[in-house]
Short mmCIF file of N, CA and C in Angstrom, two decimals:
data_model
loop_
_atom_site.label_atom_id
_atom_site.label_comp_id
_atom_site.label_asym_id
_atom_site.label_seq_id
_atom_site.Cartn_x
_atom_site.Cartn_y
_atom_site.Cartn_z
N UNK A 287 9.77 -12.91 -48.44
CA UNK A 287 8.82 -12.50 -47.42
C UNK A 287 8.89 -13.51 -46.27
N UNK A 288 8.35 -12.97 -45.03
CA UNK A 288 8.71 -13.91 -43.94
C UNK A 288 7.38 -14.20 -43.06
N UNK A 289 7.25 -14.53 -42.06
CA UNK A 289 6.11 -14.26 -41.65
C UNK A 289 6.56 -13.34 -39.43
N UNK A 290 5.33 -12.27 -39.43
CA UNK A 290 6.30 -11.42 -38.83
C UNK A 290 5.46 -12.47 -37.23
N UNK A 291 6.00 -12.41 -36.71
CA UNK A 291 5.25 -12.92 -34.99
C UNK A 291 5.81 -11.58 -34.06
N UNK A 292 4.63 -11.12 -33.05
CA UNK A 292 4.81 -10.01 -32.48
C UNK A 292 4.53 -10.26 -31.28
N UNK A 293 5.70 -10.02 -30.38
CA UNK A 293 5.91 -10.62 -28.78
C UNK A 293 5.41 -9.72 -27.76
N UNK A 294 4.67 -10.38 -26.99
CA UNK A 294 4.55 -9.38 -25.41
C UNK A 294 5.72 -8.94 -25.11
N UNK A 295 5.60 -7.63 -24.10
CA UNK A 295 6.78 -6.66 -23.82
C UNK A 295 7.14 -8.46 -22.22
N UNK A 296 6.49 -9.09 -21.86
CA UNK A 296 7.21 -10.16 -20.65
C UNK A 296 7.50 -10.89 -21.75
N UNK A 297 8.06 -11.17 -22.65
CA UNK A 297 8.73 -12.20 -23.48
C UNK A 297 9.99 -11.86 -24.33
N UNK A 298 9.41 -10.16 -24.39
CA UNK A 298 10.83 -9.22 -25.19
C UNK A 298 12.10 -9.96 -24.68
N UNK A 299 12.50 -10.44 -23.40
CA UNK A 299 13.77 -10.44 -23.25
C UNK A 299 14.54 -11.44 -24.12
N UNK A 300 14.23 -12.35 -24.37
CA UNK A 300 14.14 -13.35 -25.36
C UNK A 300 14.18 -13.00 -26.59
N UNK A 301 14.09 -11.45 -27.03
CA UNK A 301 14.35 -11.06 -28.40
C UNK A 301 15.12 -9.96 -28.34
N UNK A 302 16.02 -9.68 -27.56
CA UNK A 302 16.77 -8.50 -27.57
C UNK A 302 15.87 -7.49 -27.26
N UNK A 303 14.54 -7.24 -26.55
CA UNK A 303 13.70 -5.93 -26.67
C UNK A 303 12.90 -5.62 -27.85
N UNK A 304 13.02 -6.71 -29.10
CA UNK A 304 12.33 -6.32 -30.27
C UNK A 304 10.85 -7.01 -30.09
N UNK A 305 9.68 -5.58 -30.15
CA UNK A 305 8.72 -6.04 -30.58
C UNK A 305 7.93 -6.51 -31.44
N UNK A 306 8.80 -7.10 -32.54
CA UNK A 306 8.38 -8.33 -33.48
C UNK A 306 9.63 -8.72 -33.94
N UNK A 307 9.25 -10.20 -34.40
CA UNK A 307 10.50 -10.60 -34.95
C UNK A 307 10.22 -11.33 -36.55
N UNK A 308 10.73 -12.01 -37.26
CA UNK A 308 10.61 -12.44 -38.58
C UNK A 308 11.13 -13.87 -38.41
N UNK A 309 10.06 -14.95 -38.53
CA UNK A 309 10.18 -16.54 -39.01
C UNK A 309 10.13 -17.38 -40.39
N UNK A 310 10.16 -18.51 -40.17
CA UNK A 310 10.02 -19.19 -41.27
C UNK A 310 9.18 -20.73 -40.80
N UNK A 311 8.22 -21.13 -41.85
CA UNK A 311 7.87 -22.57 -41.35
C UNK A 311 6.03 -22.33 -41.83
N UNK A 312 6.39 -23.79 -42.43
CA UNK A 312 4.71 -24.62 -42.63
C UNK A 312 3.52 -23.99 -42.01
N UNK A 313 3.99 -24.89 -40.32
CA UNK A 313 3.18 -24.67 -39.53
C UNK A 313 3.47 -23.99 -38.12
N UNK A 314 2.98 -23.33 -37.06
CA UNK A 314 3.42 -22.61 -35.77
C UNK A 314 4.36 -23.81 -35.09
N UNK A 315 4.15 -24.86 -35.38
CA UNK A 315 5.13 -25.99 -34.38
C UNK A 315 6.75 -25.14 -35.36
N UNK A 316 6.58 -25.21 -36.47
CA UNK A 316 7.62 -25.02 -37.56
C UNK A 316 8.55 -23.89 -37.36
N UNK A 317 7.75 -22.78 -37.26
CA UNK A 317 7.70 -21.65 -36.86
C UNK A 317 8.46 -20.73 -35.72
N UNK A 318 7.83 -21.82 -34.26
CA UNK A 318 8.63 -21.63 -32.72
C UNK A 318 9.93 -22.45 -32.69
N UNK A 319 10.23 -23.32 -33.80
CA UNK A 319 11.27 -24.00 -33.83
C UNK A 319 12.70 -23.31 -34.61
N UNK A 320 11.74 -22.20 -35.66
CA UNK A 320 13.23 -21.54 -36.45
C UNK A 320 13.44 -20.00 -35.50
N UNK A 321 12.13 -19.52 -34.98
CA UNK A 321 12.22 -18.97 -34.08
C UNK A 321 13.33 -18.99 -32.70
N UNK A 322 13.43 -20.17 -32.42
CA UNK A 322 13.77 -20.91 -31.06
C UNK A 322 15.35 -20.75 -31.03
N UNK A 323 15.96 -21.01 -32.64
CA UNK A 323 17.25 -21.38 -33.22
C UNK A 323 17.88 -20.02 -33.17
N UNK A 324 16.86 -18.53 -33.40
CA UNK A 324 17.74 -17.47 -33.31
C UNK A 324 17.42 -16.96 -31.45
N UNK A 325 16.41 -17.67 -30.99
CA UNK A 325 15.89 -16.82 -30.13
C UNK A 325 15.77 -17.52 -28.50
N UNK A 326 16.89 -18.01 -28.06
CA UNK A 326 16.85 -19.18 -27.10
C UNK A 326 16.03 -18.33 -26.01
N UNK A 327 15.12 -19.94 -25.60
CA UNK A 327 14.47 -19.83 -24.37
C UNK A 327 13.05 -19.61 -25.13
N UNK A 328 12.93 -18.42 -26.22
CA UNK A 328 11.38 -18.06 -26.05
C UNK A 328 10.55 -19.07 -26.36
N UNK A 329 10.63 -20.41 -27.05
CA UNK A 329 9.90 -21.40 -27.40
C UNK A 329 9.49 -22.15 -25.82
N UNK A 330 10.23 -22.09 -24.97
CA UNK A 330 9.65 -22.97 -23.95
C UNK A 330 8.84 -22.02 -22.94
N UNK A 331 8.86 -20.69 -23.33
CA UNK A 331 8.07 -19.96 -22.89
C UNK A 331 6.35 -19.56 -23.47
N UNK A 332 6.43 -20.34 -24.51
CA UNK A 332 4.80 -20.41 -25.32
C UNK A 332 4.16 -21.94 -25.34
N UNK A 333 5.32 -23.17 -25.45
CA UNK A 333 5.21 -24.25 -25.57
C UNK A 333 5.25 -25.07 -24.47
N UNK A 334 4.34 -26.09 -24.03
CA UNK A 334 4.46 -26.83 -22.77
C UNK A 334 4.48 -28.01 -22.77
N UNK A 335 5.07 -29.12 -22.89
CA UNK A 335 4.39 -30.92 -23.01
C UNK A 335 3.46 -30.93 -25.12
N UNK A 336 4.89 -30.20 -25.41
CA UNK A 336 4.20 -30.52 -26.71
C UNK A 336 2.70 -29.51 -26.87
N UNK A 337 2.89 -29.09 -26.28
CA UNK A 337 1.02 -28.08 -26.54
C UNK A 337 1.98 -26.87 -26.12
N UNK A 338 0.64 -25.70 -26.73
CA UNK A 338 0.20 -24.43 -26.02
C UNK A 338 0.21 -24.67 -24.48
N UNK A 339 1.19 -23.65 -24.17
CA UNK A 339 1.17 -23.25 -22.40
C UNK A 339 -0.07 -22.62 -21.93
N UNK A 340 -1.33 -23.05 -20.97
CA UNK A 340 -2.84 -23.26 -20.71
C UNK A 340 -2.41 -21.34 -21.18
N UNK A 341 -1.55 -21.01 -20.77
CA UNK A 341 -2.17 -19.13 -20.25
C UNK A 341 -1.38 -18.51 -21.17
N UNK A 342 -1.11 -18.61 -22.56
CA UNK A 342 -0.85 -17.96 -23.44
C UNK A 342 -1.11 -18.61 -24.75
N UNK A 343 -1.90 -17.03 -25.48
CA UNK A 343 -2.90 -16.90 -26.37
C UNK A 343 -2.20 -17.10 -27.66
N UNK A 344 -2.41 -17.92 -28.73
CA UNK A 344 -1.49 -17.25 -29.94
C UNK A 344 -2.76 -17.11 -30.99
N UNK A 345 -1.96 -15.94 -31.75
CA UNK A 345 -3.17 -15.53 -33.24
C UNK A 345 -2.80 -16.24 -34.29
N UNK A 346 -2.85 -16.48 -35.71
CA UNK A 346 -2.45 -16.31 -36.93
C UNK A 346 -3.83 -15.54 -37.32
N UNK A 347 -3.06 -13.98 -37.88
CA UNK A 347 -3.84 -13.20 -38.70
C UNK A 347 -5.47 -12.84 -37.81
N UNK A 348 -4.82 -13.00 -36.42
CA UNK A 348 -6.37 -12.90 -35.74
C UNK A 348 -7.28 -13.98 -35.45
N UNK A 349 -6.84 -14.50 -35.79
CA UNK A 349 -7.29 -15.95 -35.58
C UNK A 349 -6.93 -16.98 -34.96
N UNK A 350 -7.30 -17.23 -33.47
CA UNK A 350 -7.17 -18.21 -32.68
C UNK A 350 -6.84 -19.61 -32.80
N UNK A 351 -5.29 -19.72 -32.77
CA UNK A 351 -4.42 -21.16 -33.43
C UNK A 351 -5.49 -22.18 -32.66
N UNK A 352 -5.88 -22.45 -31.21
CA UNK A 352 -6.34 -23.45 -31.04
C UNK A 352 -8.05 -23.59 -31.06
N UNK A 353 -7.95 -23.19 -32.59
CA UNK A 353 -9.40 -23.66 -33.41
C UNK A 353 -8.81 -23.59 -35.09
N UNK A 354 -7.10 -23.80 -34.89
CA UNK A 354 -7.16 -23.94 -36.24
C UNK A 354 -5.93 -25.02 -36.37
N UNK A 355 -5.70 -25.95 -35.27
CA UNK A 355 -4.83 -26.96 -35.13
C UNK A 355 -3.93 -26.36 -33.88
N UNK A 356 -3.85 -25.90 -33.33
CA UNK A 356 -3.07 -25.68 -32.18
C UNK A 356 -1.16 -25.42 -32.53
N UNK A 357 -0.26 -26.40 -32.44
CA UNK A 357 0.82 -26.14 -32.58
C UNK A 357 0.75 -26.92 -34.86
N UNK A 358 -0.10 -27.66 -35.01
CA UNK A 358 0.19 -28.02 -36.13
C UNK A 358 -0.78 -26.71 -37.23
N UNK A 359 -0.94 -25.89 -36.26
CA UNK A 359 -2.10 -24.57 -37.17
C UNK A 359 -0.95 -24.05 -38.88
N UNK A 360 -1.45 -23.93 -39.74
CA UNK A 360 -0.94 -23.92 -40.99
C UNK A 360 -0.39 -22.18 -40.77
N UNK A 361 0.86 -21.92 -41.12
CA UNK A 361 1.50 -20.42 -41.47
C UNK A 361 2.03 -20.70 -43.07
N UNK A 362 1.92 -19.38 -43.56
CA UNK A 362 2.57 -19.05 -44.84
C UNK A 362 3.28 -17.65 -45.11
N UNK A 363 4.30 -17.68 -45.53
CA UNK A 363 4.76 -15.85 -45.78
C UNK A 363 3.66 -15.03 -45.82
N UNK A 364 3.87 -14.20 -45.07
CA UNK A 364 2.88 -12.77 -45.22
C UNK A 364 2.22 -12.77 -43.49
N UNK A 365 2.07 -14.03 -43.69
CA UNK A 365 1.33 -13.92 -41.80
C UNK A 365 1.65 -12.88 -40.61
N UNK A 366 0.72 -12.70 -39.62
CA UNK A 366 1.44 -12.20 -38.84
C UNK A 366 0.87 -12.93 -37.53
N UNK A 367 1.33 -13.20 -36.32
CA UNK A 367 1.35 -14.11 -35.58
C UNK A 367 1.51 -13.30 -34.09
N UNK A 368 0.26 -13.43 -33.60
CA UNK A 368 0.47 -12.86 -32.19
C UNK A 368 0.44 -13.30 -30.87
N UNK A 369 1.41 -13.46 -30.07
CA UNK A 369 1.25 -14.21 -28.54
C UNK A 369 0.88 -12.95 -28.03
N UNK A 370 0.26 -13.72 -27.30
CA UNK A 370 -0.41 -12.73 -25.78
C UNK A 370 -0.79 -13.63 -24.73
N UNK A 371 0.09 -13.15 -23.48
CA UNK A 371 0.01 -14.07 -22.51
C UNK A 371 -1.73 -13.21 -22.00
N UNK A 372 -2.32 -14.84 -21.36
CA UNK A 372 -3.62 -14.46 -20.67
C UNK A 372 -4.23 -13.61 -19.78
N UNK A 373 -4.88 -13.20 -19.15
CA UNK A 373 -4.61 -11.63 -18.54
C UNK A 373 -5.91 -12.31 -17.24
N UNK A 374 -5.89 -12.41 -16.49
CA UNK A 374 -6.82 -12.73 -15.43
C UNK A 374 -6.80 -11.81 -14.21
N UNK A 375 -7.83 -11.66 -13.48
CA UNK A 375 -8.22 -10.96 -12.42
C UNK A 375 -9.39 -10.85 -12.05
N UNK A 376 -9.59 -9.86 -10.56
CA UNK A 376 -10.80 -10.26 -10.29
C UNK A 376 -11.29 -8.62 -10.10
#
């Protein structure tokens, strides 16, 4: 089992057009890193100075990584993991 992470359609390009893909790793730092290895570019597109980029959201299981360690937030097989870039307007 893997754990699935499911990409905005502005990040698809970075995955061939697939709207989810399948990782491995501990924790989300772990995670964007085995990610990163099949999937060049999309890690520096979520990741900034070692942190979360201010304007994109990530889940585990619905649940807001930065109230559950940010890039060191705990993943395990079965997860599912959602970016969503921030959505602002007036």
């Amino acid at each position: 089992m893997a754990i699935e992470v499911r990409i905005p359609t502005i990040l698809r390009t970075h995955t061939g057009g697939a709207k989810s893909v399948e990782g491995a790793g501990a924790t989300l730092s772990e995670l964007l890193d085995d990610l990163e290895a099949r999937h060049t570019g999309l890690k520096e597109r979520i990741v900034q100075n070692d942190d979360l980029r201010k304007f994109v959201n990530v889940y585990v299981n619905d649940e807001d990584v930065r109230f559950q360690g940010g890039l060191g937030a705990p993943v395990t097989d079965g997860d599912v993991v959602t970016v969503l870039p921030a959505v602002a307007g007036g």
